[in-house]
Amino acid sequence: MKKEKELYRDFLRSKNLKLTKPRLIIMEAVFENHEHFNVDDLYEQIKKKHKNVSRATIYRTVPLLVESGLIKQSLRCESKDIYEHTYGHENHLHFICEKCGKIIESGFNDVAELIDTLAEKENFKISEYNLGARGLCSDCQ
Ligand SMILES: [Zn+2]
Ligand SMILES: [Zn+2]
Ligand SMILES: [Zn+2]
């Protein structure tokens, strides 16, 4: 069994929930795709192969995936929440183009170090970084 599936199953079990077929399909779809996505994108992706997973089920399952720590909500674009799976990926920051919606990922280590130093001064324990900036990509300037 893949590690992410195990983590997901254990997480669901800790909430007294079962790893049902739709929950598994949704999780697998999230890991098939290494891009950023919103719930509607995910629905379109799943619909191609699995006609019986409803949009409502996906809307209910995504917060569980977030809570499990496998994915996170990284951004908001045009008032939609944008997610990505974070399990198996390094921390990164996002530059988001206000015109075409392109999301550029960028390295993070120097910034993370700085944030860690600042957090230490405040005796603050970080559980999640969420960094980014908006602007115009090179094509849209
Ligand atoms: Zn990935
Ligand atoms: Zn652009
Ligand atoms: Zn990202």
PDB file of N, CA and C and ligand atoms in Angstrom, residues 33-34 85 87 89, ligand 1:
ATOM      1  N   ASN A  33      -2.236  14.072  -9.837  1.00  0.00           N
ATOM      2  CA  ASN A  33      -2.031  15.363 -10.450  1.00  0.00           C
ATOM      3  C   ASN A  33      -1.078  16.156  -9.567  1.00  0.00           C
ATOM      4  N   HIS A  34       0.034  16.623 -10.131  1.00  0.00           N
ATOM      5  CA  HIS A  34       1.010  17.351  -9.315  1.00  0.00           C
ATOM      6  C   HIS A  34       0.838  18.863  -9.431  1.00  0.00           C
ATOM      7  N   HIS A  85      -1.391  18.800  -3.304  1.00  0.00           N
ATOM      8  CA  HIS A  85      -0.943  17.823  -2.319  1.00  0.00           C
ATOM      9  C   HIS A  85       0.449  18.232  -1.883  1.00  0.00           C
ATOM     10  N   TYR A  87       2.108  16.275   0.596  1.00  0.00           N
ATOM     11  CA  TYR A  87       2.858  15.080   0.985  1.00  0.00           C
ATOM     12  C   TYR A  87       3.802  14.693  -0.148  1.00  0.00           C
ATOM     13  N   HIS A  89       6.225  16.616  -1.193  1.00  0.00           N
ATOM     14  CA  HIS A  89       6.757  17.816  -1.831  1.00  0.00           C
ATOM     15  C   HIS A  89       7.422  18.718  -0.803  1.00  0.00           C
TER      16      HIS A  89
HETATM   17 ZN    ZN B   1       3.264  15.371  -6.272  1.00  0.00          ZN
END
